[in-house]
Tab-separated table of C-alpha atoms in Angstrom:
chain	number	residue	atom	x	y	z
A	199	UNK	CA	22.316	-0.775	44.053
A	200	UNK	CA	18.705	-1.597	43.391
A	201	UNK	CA	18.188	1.960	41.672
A	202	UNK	CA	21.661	1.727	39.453
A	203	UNK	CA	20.333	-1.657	38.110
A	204	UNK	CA	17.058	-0.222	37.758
A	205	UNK	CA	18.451	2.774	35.420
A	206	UNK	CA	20.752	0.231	33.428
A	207	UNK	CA	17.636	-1.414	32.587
A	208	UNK	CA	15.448	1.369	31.692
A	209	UNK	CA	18.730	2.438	29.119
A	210	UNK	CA	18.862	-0.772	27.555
A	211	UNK	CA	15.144	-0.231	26.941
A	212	UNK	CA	15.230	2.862	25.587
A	213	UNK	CA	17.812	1.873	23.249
A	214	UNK	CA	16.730	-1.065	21.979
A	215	UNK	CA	13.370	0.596	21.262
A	216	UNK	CA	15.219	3.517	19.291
A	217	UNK	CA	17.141	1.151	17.291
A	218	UNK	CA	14.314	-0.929	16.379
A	219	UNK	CA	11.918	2.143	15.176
A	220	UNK	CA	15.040	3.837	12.976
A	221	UNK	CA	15.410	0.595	11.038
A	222	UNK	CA	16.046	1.131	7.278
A	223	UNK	CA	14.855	-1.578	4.985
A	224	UNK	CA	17.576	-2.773	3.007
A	225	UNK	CA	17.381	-1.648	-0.839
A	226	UNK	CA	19.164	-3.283	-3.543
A	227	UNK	CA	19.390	-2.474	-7.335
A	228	UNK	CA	17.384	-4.828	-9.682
A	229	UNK	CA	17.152	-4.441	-13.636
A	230	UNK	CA	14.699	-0.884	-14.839
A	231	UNK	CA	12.912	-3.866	-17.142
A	232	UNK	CA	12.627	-6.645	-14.757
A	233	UNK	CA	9.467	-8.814	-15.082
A	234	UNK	CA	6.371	-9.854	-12.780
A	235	UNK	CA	7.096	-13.959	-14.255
A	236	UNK	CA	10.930	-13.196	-12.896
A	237	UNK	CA	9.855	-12.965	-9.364
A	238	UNK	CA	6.377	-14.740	-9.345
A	239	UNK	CA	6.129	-16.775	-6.127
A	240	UNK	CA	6.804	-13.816	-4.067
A	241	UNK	CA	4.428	-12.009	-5.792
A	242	UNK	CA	1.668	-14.783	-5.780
A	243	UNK	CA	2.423	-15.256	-1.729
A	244	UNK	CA	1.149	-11.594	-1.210
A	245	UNK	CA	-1.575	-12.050	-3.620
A	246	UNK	CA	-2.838	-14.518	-1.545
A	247	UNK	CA	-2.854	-12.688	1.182
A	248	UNK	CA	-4.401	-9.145	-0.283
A	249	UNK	CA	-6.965	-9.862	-2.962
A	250	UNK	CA	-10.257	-9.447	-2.398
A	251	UNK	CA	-10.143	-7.883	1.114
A	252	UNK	CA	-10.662	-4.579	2.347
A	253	UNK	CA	-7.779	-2.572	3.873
A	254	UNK	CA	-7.773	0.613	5.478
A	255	UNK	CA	-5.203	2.302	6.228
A	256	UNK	CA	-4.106	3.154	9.855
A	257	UNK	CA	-2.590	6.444	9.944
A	258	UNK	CA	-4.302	9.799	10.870
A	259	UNK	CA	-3.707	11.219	7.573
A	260	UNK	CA	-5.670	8.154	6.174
A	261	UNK	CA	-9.493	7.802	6.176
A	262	UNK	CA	-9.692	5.092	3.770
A	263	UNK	CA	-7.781	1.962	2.592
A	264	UNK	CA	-7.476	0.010	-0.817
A	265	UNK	CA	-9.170	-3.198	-2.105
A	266	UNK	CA	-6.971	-5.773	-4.490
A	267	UNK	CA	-8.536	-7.909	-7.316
A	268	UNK	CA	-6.619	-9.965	-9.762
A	269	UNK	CA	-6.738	-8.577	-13.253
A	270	UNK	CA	-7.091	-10.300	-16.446
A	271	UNK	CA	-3.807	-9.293	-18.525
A	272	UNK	CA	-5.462	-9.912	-22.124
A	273	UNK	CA	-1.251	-9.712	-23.058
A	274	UNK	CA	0.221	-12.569	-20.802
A	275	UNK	CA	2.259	-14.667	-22.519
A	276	UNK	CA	3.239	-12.563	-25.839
A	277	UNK	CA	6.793	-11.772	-26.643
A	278	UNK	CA	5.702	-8.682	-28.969
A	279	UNK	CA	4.189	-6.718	-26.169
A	280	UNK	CA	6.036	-5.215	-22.694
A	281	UNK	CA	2.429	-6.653	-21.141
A	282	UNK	CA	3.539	-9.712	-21.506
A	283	UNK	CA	5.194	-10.890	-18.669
A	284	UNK	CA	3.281	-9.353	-16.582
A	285	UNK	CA	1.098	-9.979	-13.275
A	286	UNK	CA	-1.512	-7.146	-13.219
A	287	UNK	CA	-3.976	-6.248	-10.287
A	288	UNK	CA	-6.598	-3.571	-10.030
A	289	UNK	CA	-6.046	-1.465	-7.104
A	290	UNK	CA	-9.435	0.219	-6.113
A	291	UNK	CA	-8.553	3.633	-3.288
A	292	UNK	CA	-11.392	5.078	-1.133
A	293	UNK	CA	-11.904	7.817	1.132
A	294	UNK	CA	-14.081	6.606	4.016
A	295	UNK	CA	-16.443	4.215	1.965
A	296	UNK	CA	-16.302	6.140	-1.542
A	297	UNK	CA	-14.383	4.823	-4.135
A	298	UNK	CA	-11.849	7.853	-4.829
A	299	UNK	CA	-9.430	6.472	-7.635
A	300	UNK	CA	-8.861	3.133	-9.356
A	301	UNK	CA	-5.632	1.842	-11.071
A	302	UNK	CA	-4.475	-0.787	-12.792
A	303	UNK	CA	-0.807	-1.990	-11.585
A	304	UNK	CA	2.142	-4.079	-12.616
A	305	UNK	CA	3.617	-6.182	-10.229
A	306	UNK	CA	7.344	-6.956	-9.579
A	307	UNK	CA	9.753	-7.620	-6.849
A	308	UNK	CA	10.669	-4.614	-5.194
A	309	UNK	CA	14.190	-3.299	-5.001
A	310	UNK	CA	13.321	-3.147	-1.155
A	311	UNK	CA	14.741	-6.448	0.017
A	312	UNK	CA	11.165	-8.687	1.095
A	313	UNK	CA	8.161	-5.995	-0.404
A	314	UNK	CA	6.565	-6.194	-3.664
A	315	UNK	CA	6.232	-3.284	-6.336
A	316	UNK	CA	2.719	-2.458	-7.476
A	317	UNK	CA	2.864	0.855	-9.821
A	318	UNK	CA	0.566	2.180	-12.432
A	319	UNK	CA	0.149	0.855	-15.648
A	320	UNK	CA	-0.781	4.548	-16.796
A	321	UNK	CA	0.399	6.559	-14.297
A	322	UNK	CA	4.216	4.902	-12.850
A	323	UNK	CA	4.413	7.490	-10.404
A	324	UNK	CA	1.393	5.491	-8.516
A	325	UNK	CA	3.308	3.089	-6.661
A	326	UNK	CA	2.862	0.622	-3.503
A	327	UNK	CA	5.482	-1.207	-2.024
A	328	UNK	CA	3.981	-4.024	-0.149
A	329	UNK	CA	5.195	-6.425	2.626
A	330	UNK	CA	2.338	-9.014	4.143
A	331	UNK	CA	2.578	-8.837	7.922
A	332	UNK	CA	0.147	-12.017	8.990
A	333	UNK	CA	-3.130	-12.383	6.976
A	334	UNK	CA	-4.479	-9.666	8.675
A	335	UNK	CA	-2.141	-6.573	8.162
A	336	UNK	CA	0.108	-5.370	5.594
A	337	UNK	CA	2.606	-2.694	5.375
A	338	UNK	CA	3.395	-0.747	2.266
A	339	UNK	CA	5.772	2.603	1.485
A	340	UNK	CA	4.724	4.664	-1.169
A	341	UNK	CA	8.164	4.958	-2.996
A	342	UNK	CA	11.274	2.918	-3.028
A	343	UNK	CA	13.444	5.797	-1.158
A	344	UNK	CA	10.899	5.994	1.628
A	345	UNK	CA	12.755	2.393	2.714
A	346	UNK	CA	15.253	4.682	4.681
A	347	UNK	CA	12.282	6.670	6.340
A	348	UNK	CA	10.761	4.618	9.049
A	349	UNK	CA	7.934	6.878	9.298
A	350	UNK	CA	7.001	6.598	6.319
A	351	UNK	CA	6.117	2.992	6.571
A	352	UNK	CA	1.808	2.645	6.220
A	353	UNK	CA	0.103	0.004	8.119
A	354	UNK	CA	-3.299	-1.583	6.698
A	355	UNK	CA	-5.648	-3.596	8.210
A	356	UNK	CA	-8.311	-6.095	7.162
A	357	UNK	CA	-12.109	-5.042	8.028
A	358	UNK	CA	-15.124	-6.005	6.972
A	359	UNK	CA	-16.023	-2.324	5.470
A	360	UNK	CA	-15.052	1.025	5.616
A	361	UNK	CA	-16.086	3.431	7.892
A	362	UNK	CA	-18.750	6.263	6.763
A	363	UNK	CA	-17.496	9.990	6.319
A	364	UNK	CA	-18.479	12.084	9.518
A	365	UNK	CA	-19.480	15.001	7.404
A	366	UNK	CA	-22.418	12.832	6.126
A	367	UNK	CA	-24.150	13.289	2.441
A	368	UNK	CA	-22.682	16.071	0.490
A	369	UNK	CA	-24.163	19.313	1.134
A	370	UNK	CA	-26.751	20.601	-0.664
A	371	UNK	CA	-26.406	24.214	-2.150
A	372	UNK	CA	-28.346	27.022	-0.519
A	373	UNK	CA	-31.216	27.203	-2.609
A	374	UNK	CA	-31.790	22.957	-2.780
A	375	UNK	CA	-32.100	22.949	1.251
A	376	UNK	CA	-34.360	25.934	1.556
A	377	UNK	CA	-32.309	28.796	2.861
A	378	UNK	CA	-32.013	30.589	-0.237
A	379	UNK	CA	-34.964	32.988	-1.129
């Protein structure tokens, strides 16, 4: 008896803990041309939670993170520009403690239900769709149709700085570290 209750317990474990990691974020569709003003106080809760901070991210493909900073949009407020309406941040990428890339983004309400869009001003294609977990972690996918991939879901963390790269300076060519003759 002890051993059949045992095994009905183990199965309802299991199962809850496969339904909860294939969740799919729910998507809806929201206007091409939608606004950063439209959807603001979303958008300004995350920004209080990301800018300024470091954030590495915590998969093993990752050995870097991102830093956030509000960006002065020169545009805001004008009607004759597609800038205007718009919430900009500068997104600054690293590998291990080298800044690798730096972007600056739009930002919008996502059309995955409770994330917010950051793409490239210059480059769309660069996108980040970010949901604030706490005020220490955030989670982010890197396209809208990644919401129905669990696995594709990044988790970043707060720290105070990025790690170092283990392969140390960059190596010098034969003949600068003596070898060559």
């Amino acid at each position: 008896m002890n051993k059949s209750i045992g095994l009905c317990f183990a199965v309802v474990l299991i199962a809850s803990s496969v339904l909860s990691n294939a969740q799919a974020y729910e998507r809806v569709e929201l206007n091409h041309d939608r606004t950063s003003i439209e959807y603001s106080g979303p958008i300004n809760s995350v920004a209080k939670v990301i800018e300024g901070y470091r954030w590495l991210g915590q998969t093993k493909e990752m050995n870097g993170g991102v830093v956030f900073e509000a960006y002065d949009n020169k545009y805001f407020g004008r009607a004759d520009t597609s800038l205007g309406n718009a919430i900009l941040v500068k997104a600054t990428f690293y590998t291990y403690d080298q800044v690798s890339k730096e972007a600056i983004m739009i930002a919008r309400q996502s059309e995955i239900t409770g994330f917010v869009e950051l793409y490239g001003m210059e480059s769309p294609e660069l996108q980040m769709h970010i949901q604030t977990v706490g005020e220490n972690e955030f989670q982010a996918f890197s396209s809208k149709y990644d919401s129905d991939k669990p696995q594709k879901l990044m988790t970043y963390k707060k720290v105070q700085q990025f790690g170092k790269s283990p392969h140390g300076e960059r190596l010098k060519s034969a003949k600068e570290d003596g070898t060559w003759f």
